[in-house]
Amino acid sequence: MNKRCRELSEALIALAEGRSSAEVAEHVAHCGACAKRLAEYREMLEVGRVRAFAAPQEVIARAQAIMPAKQGRVATFLRSSLSLAGARAATTIDFQIVVETGLGQLRLMYVRTESGWDVMGRLPNVEATIERGDSQITADESGRFQFAAENLQDTAFTLWTRDGERVDVPSAEDLLTSER
Amino acid sequence: MSIFLEGSDVERLVARCRKQDSEAWAKLVTEFQALVYSIPRRYGLGEDDAADVFQNTFQALFKNLDRIESGQALPKWLAVTAAREAMRLKRVSKRTLSTEDGPLGLDELVASEEASAEAEAIRSDAGYRLRRAIGAMQARCRDLLTVLYLEEEESYAVVGERLGMPVGAIGPTRARCLEKLRKTLEAQQFFGK
């Protein structure tokens, strides 16, 4: 694209919008790059004219209900090496929590880092995937996994077994609160 | 304003839906609601019929989650399904195999509807991708392009007032934003499909 083409950027868009300019049309007729850009602008504007309608909320809700909410299990607290107050106050102390998942016991290690906490664990003897929000955490061959969290409230995650069983593991904050 | 999901996010949502994760399903329905609902409305169906098309389309998706090859293919799959369903409803409501369809036999009618569904799906998929690309832009460009090209036509004076932008800045800003959008779409192989 040469200097003239760059100068014509706005005029090309005007042409795409239907405002004719003999000078620009003449340039486009002899310039392959500008002819391509003009065609692409026209395609964008044409697609933009395809009208979109937002579905009413009750219509969306009815479709969302097609998949019933599956009752998953929630992992329960068994023991920890630290109290909630201790964990909150901890600046250098790492601690552990052991939970019962229904698939087996899961020992979780919480390690302080500069930006928050590293959470490490090893899956019970079961093939499962680990999800936090929309992201997926991959366990290694031995089932070990690790993720970083900003704070102890941000440490919840979900286990999904191959059979579609779901186990929610609450955050360290919630687990330690449930201990009391 | 809707912020669309990235293709990889859709992929993950589909994977979670296959595991019967109802939260992911709810997000998926929300993400594609306008794509699906717009199709029967553009075919001229009323709100009740459009709601039926919407429900039947997502029912079909629910039953076929394992057959969706990738998140990338999902918008077009939904659009084709919604278009076929919209035409079926339209045909039922018109009792299409009457004089209105003139000389078309059943085979020709089905072929014609299939071609129309395919064309509608391509249009809808392109519209979804364009809106997603605009939704992912920075606020200034996103808002300006939305008001200028995705909503009812307004004068520059009204646009300037709505967006708090001097009228003289609208033209050059729109040119810069459209060029950014063009480059983004070019990288996504949007053009000439």
Coordinates of C-alpha atoms in Angstrom, one line a residue:
Chain A
M1 CA 0.0 0.0 0.0
N2 CA 1.5 3.3 -1.0
K3 CA 1.2 6.8 0.5
R4 CA -1.7 7.7 -1.8
C5 CA -3.6 4.5 -0.7
R6 CA -3.2 5.5 3.0
E7 CA -4.4 9.0 2.3
L8 CA -7.5 7.6 0.6
S9 CA -8.6 5.4 3.6
E10 CA -11.5 7.6 4.7
A11 CA -12.6 8.3 1.1
L12 CA -12.6 4.5 0.4
I13 CA -15.0 4.0 3.3
A14 CA -17.2 6.8 2.0
L15 CA -17.2 5.1 -1.4
A16 CA -18.2 1.8 0.4
E17 CA -21.0 3.6 2.0
G18 CA -22.3 4.7 -1.4
R19 CA -21.0 8.3 -1.5
S20 CA -19.4 8.4 -4.9
S21 CA -16.1 10.2 -5.7
A22 CA -14.9 10.1 -9.3
E23 CA -11.3 10.7 -8.2
V24 CA -11.3 7.8 -5.7
A25 CA -13.2 5.5 -8.1
E26 CA -10.5 6.2 -10.7
H27 CA -7.8 5.3 -8.3
V28 CA -9.5 2.1 -7.2
A29 CA -9.9 1.0 -10.8
H30 CA -6.1 0.9 -11.2
C31 CA -5.1 -0.2 -7.7
G32 CA -5.6 -3.8 -6.7
A33 CA -4.9 -3.2 -3.0
C34 CA -7.5 -0.4 -2.7
A35 CA -10.1 -2.4 -4.8
K36 CA -9.6 -5.3 -2.3
R37 CA -10.0 -3.0 0.7
L38 CA -13.1 -1.4 -0.8
A39 CA -14.7 -4.8 -1.4
E40 CA -13.9 -5.8 2.2
Y41 CA -15.4 -2.5 3.6
R42 CA -18.5 -3.2 1.5
E43 CA -18.8 -6.7 2.8
M44 CA -18.4 -5.5 6.5
L45 CA -21.1 -2.9 6.0
E46 CA -23.4 -5.3 4.2
V47 CA -23.1 -7.9 7.0
G48 CA -23.6 -5.2 9.6
R49 CA -27.0 -4.4 8.0
V50 CA -28.2 -8.0 8.8
R51 CA -30.7 -7.1 11.5
A52 CA -30.2 -8.8 14.9
F53 CA -33.1 -9.3 17.4
A54 CA -32.5 -10.0 21.1
A55 CA -34.5 -12.8 22.4
P56 CA -36.9 -12.0 25.3
Q57 CA -35.6 -13.0 28.7
E58 CA -38.3 -15.6 29.3
V59 CA -37.5 -17.3 26.0
I60 CA -33.8 -17.5 27.0
A61 CA -34.7 -18.9 30.4
R62 CA -36.9 -21.6 28.9
A63 CA -34.0 -22.8 26.6
Q64 CA -31.6 -22.6 29.5
A65 CA -33.9 -25.0 31.5
I66 CA -33.5 -27.7 28.8
M67 CA -30.5 -28.9 30.7
P68 CA -31.5 -29.5 34.3
A69 CA -29.2 -28.3 37.0
K70 CA -27.3 -31.4 38.0
Q71 CA -26.9 -32.0 41.7
G72 CA -23.2 -32.3 42.2
R73 CA -21.5 -33.3 45.4
V74 CA -19.7 -30.8 47.5
A75 CA -16.4 -31.9 49.1
T76 CA -16.5 -31.8 52.9
F77 CA -13.8 -30.6 55.2
L78 CA -12.0 -33.3 57.2
R79 CA -9.0 -31.6 58.8
S80 CA -6.4 -28.9 58.3
S81 CA -3.1 -27.9 59.6
L82 CA -4.2 -24.3 60.4
S83 CA -7.2 -22.4 61.5
L84 CA -8.9 -19.8 59.3
A85 CA -7.5 -17.0 61.4
G86 CA -4.1 -18.6 61.1
A87 CA -4.4 -18.9 57.4
R88 CA -5.5 -15.3 56.9
A89 CA -2.7 -14.1 59.1
A90 CA -0.1 -16.3 57.5
T91 CA 2.5 -14.5 55.6
T92 CA 5.0 -17.3 55.1
I93 CA 3.3 -20.4 56.5
D94 CA 2.0 -23.0 54.1
F95 CA -0.9 -25.1 55.2
Q96 CA -2.9 -28.2 54.2
I97 CA -6.6 -29.1 54.1
V98 CA -7.9 -32.6 53.6
V99 CA -11.4 -33.0 52.1
E100 CA -13.7 -35.9 51.4
T101 CA -14.8 -35.7 47.8
G102 CA -16.9 -38.9 47.6
L103 CA -14.4 -40.1 45.1
G104 CA -11.7 -40.4 47.8
Q105 CA -9.8 -38.1 50.1
L106 CA -8.1 -35.1 48.6
R107 CA -5.1 -33.4 50.3
L108 CA -4.7 -29.8 49.2
M109 CA -1.6 -27.7 49.9
Y110 CA -1.8 -23.9 50.0
V111 CA 1.5 -22.1 49.5
R112 CA 2.0 -18.4 49.9
T113 CA 3.5 -16.6 46.9
E114 CA 4.2 -12.9 46.2
S115 CA 1.0 -12.5 44.3
G116 CA -1.3 -14.7 46.4
W117 CA -1.5 -18.5 46.8
D118 CA -0.4 -21.6 44.9
V119 CA -2.8 -24.5 45.4
M120 CA -1.5 -28.0 44.8
G121 CA -3.2 -31.4 45.1
R122 CA -3.3 -34.9 43.8
L123 CA -6.5 -36.4 42.5
P124 CA -7.9 -39.4 44.3
N125 CA -7.6 -42.6 42.3
V126 CA -10.0 -41.5 39.6
E127 CA -9.8 -39.9 36.2
A128 CA -11.1 -36.5 36.4
T129 CA -10.7 -33.0 35.0
I130 CA -10.3 -29.9 37.1
E131 CA -12.1 -26.7 36.3
R132 CA -12.0 -23.2 37.7
G133 CA -14.6 -20.9 36.2
D134 CA -14.1 -21.3 32.4
S135 CA -10.5 -22.5 32.6
Q136 CA -9.4 -26.1 32.8
I137 CA -6.4 -27.3 34.8
T138 CA -4.5 -30.3 33.6
A139 CA -3.3 -32.9 36.0
D140 CA -0.1 -34.7 35.3
E141 CA 0.1 -38.5 34.8
S142 CA 0.2 -39.1 38.6
G143 CA -2.9 -36.9 39.1
R144 CA -1.0 -33.9 40.5
F145 CA -2.3 -30.5 39.7
Q146 CA -1.6 -26.9 40.7
F147 CA -3.1 -23.5 40.1
A148 CA -2.5 -19.9 41.4
A149 CA -5.2 -17.9 43.2
E150 CA -5.2 -14.3 44.3
N151 CA -6.6 -15.0 47.7
L152 CA -8.1 -17.8 49.8
Q153 CA -11.6 -17.0 48.6
D154 CA -10.5 -17.6 45.0
T155 CA -9.4 -21.2 45.5
A156 CA -12.7 -23.1 44.8
F157 CA -12.7 -25.6 41.9
T158 CA -14.7 -28.4 40.4
L159 CA -13.8 -32.0 39.7
W160 CA -15.5 -33.7 36.7
T161 CA -15.2 -37.5 36.4
R162 CA -15.3 -39.2 33.1
D163 CA -18.8 -40.4 33.9
G164 CA -20.0 -36.8 34.3
E165 CA -20.0 -36.8 38.1
R166 CA -19.4 -33.3 39.5
V167 CA -17.7 -32.5 42.8
D168 CA -17.4 -28.9 43.9
V169 CA -14.4 -28.2 46.2
P170 CA -15.1 -25.0 48.1
S171 CA -12.5 -22.3 48.6
A172 CA -10.0 -22.7 51.5
E173 CA -11.8 -19.8 53.2
D174 CA -15.2 -21.7 53.1
L175 CA -13.6 -25.0 54.1
L176 CA -11.9 -23.5 57.1
T177 CA -15.0 -21.6 58.0
S178 CA -17.0 -24.8 57.9
E179 CA -14.5 -26.3 60.4
R180 CA -15.8 -24.1 63.2
Chain B
M1 CA -23.4 -4.2 25.7
S2 CA -22.7 -7.8 24.9
I3 CA -19.1 -9.0 25.0
F4 CA -18.8 -12.1 22.9
L5 CA -16.8 -15.1 23.8
E6 CA -13.6 -16.1 22.0
G7 CA -13.7 -19.2 19.9
S8 CA -11.6 -21.2 22.4
D9 CA -14.1 -20.2 25.1
V10 CA -17.0 -21.6 23.1
E11 CA -14.9 -24.8 22.7
R12 CA -14.6 -25.1 26.4
L13 CA -18.3 -24.3 27.0
V14 CA -19.3 -27.0 24.5
A15 CA -17.0 -29.5 26.3
R16 CA -18.6 -28.6 29.6
C17 CA -22.1 -28.9 28.2
R18 CA -21.3 -32.4 27.0
K19 CA -20.7 -33.2 30.7
Q20 CA -24.2 -31.9 31.5
D21 CA -22.8 -28.7 33.1
S22 CA -26.0 -26.6 33.3
E23 CA -24.0 -23.4 34.1
A24 CA -22.1 -23.8 30.9
W25 CA -25.3 -24.5 29.0
A26 CA -26.9 -21.3 30.3
K27 CA -23.9 -19.4 29.1
L28 CA -24.0 -21.0 25.7
V29 CA -27.7 -20.1 25.3
T30 CA -27.0 -16.5 26.3
E31 CA -24.0 -16.3 23.9
F32 CA -26.0 -17.4 20.9
Q33 CA -29.5 -16.1 21.8
A34 CA -29.4 -13.2 19.3
L35 CA -28.0 -15.4 16.5
V36 CA -30.8 -17.9 16.8
Y37 CA -33.7 -15.6 17.7
S38 CA -32.9 -13.2 14.8
I39 CA -33.4 -15.9 12.1
P40 CA -37.1 -16.6 12.5
R41 CA -37.7 -12.9 13.0
R42 CA -35.9 -12.2 9.7
Y43 CA -38.1 -14.9 8.1
G44 CA -41.0 -12.8 9.1
L45 CA -42.3 -15.0 12.0
G46 CA -43.9 -13.4 15.0
E47 CA -42.7 -13.5 18.5
D48 CA -44.5 -16.7 19.5
D49 CA -43.3 -18.7 16.5
A50 CA -39.8 -17.2 16.9
A51 CA -39.8 -18.4 20.5
D52 CA -40.8 -21.9 19.3
V53 CA -38.0 -21.9 16.8
F54 CA -35.6 -20.8 19.5
Q55 CA -36.6 -23.6 21.9
N56 CA -36.6 -26.3 19.2
T57 CA -33.1 -25.2 18.0
F58 CA -31.6 -25.5 21.5
Q59 CA -33.5 -28.8 22.0
A60 CA -31.8 -30.1 18.9
L61 CA -28.4 -28.8 20.1
F62 CA -28.9 -30.5 23.5
K63 CA -29.6 -33.8 21.7
N64 CA -26.7 -33.4 19.4
L65 CA -24.0 -32.0 21.6
D66 CA -21.7 -35.0 20.9
R67 CA -22.0 -34.4 17.2
I68 CA -20.8 -30.8 17.2
E69 CA -17.3 -31.1 15.8
S70 CA -15.9 -27.9 17.2
G71 CA -16.9 -24.6 18.9
Q72 CA -16.0 -22.9 15.6
A73 CA -18.7 -24.8 13.7
L74 CA -21.4 -24.2 16.3
P75 CA -22.7 -20.8 15.1
K76 CA -23.3 -22.1 11.6
W77 CA -24.8 -25.3 13.0
L78 CA -27.3 -23.3 15.1
A79 CA -28.1 -21.0 12.2
V80 CA -28.8 -23.8 9.8
T81 CA -31.0 -25.6 12.4
A82 CA -32.9 -22.4 13.2
A83 CA -33.4 -21.5 9.5
R84 CA -34.7 -25.0 8.7
E85 CA -37.1 -24.9 11.7
A86 CA -38.2 -21.4 10.8
M87 CA -39.1 -22.5 7.3
R88 CA -40.9 -25.6 8.5
L89 CA -43.0 -23.5 10.8
K90 CA -43.7 -21.0 8.1
R91 CA -44.7 -23.8 5.7
V92 CA -47.0 -25.3 8.3
S93 CA -48.6 -21.9 9.1
K94 CA -49.1 -21.2 5.3
R95 CA -50.0 -24.8 4.4
T96 CA -47.3 -24.3 1.8
L97 CA -48.1 -27.2 -0.4
S98 CA -51.1 -25.3 -1.7
T99 CA -51.4 -23.0 -4.6
E100 CA -49.0 -20.5 -3.0
D101 CA -46.0 -22.6 -4.0
G102 CA -46.9 -22.7 -7.6
P103 CA -45.3 -25.4 -9.7
L104 CA -42.7 -26.5 -7.1
G105 CA -42.9 -30.2 -6.2
L106 CA -42.0 -31.5 -2.8
D107 CA -38.4 -32.4 -3.8
E108 CA -37.9 -29.0 -5.3
L109 CA -39.4 -27.3 -2.3
V110 CA -37.1 -29.2 0.1
A111 CA -34.1 -28.4 -2.1
S112 CA -35.1 -24.7 -2.3
E113 CA -35.6 -24.5 1.5
E114 CA -32.2 -26.2 2.1
A115 CA -30.5 -23.7 -0.1
S116 CA -32.2 -20.9 1.6
A117 CA -31.3 -22.3 5.1
E118 CA -27.7 -22.6 4.0
A119 CA -27.6 -19.0 2.7
E120 CA -29.3 -17.7 5.9
A121 CA -26.8 -19.6 8.0
I122 CA -23.8 -18.1 6.2
R123 CA -25.3 -14.6 6.6
S124 CA -26.1 -15.2 10.3
D125 CA -22.7 -16.7 11.0
A126 CA -21.0 -13.7 9.3
G127 CA -23.3 -11.3 11.3
Y128 CA -22.4 -13.1 14.6
R129 CA -18.6 -13.0 13.8
L130 CA -18.8 -9.3 12.9
R131 CA -20.6 -8.4 16.1
R132 CA -18.2 -10.5 18.1
A133 CA -15.2 -8.7 16.5
I134 CA -16.8 -5.3 17.2
G135 CA -17.7 -6.4 20.8
A136 CA -14.0 -7.3 21.4
M137 CA -12.7 -3.8 20.3
Q138 CA -11.8 -1.1 22.7
A139 CA -14.8 0.9 24.1
R140 CA -14.4 4.0 21.8
C141 CA -14.4 2.0 18.6
R142 CA -16.9 -0.6 19.8
D143 CA -19.4 2.0 20.8
L144 CA -19.0 4.1 17.7
L145 CA -19.2 1.2 15.2
T146 CA -22.2 -0.2 17.1
V147 CA -24.1 3.1 16.9
L148 CA -23.1 3.8 13.3
Y149 CA -23.5 0.4 11.7
L150 CA -25.4 -2.0 14.0
E151 CA -28.3 0.2 15.2
E152 CA -30.9 2.4 13.5
E153 CA -29.3 5.1 11.4
E154 CA -28.8 8.4 13.3
S155 CA -27.3 11.7 12.3
Y156 CA -23.7 12.5 13.4
A157 CA -25.1 15.2 15.7
V158 CA -27.1 12.6 17.6
V159 CA -24.2 10.0 17.5
G160 CA -21.8 12.7 18.8
E161 CA -24.2 13.6 21.7
R162 CA -24.8 10.0 22.6
L163 CA -21.1 9.1 22.7
G164 CA -19.8 12.5 24.0
M165 CA -17.7 12.9 20.9
P166 CA -17.3 16.1 18.8
V167 CA -19.1 15.8 15.4
G168 CA -15.8 16.6 13.6
A169 CA -14.1 13.6 15.2
I170 CA -16.6 11.0 14.2
G171 CA -15.6 10.7 10.5
P172 CA -11.8 10.2 11.1
T173 CA -12.4 8.0 14.2
R174 CA -14.9 5.8 12.3
A175 CA -12.3 5.4 9.5
R176 CA -9.6 4.3 12.0
C177 CA -12.0 1.9 13.8
L178 CA -13.3 0.4 10.6
E179 CA -9.7 -0.2 9.4
K180 CA -8.9 -1.9 12.7
L181 CA -12.0 -4.0 12.4
R182 CA -11.1 -4.9 8.8
K183 CA -7.6 -6.0 9.8
T184 CA -9.0 -8.1 12.6
L185 CA -11.6 -9.8 10.3
E186 CA -9.0 -10.3 7.6
A187 CA -6.8 -12.2 10.2
Q188 CA -9.9 -14.4 10.9
Q189 CA -10.4 -15.1 7.2
F190 CA -13.8 -13.5 7.4
F191 CA -13.9 -12.1 3.8
G192 CA -15.1 -13.6 0.6
K193 CA -16.9 -16.6 2.2

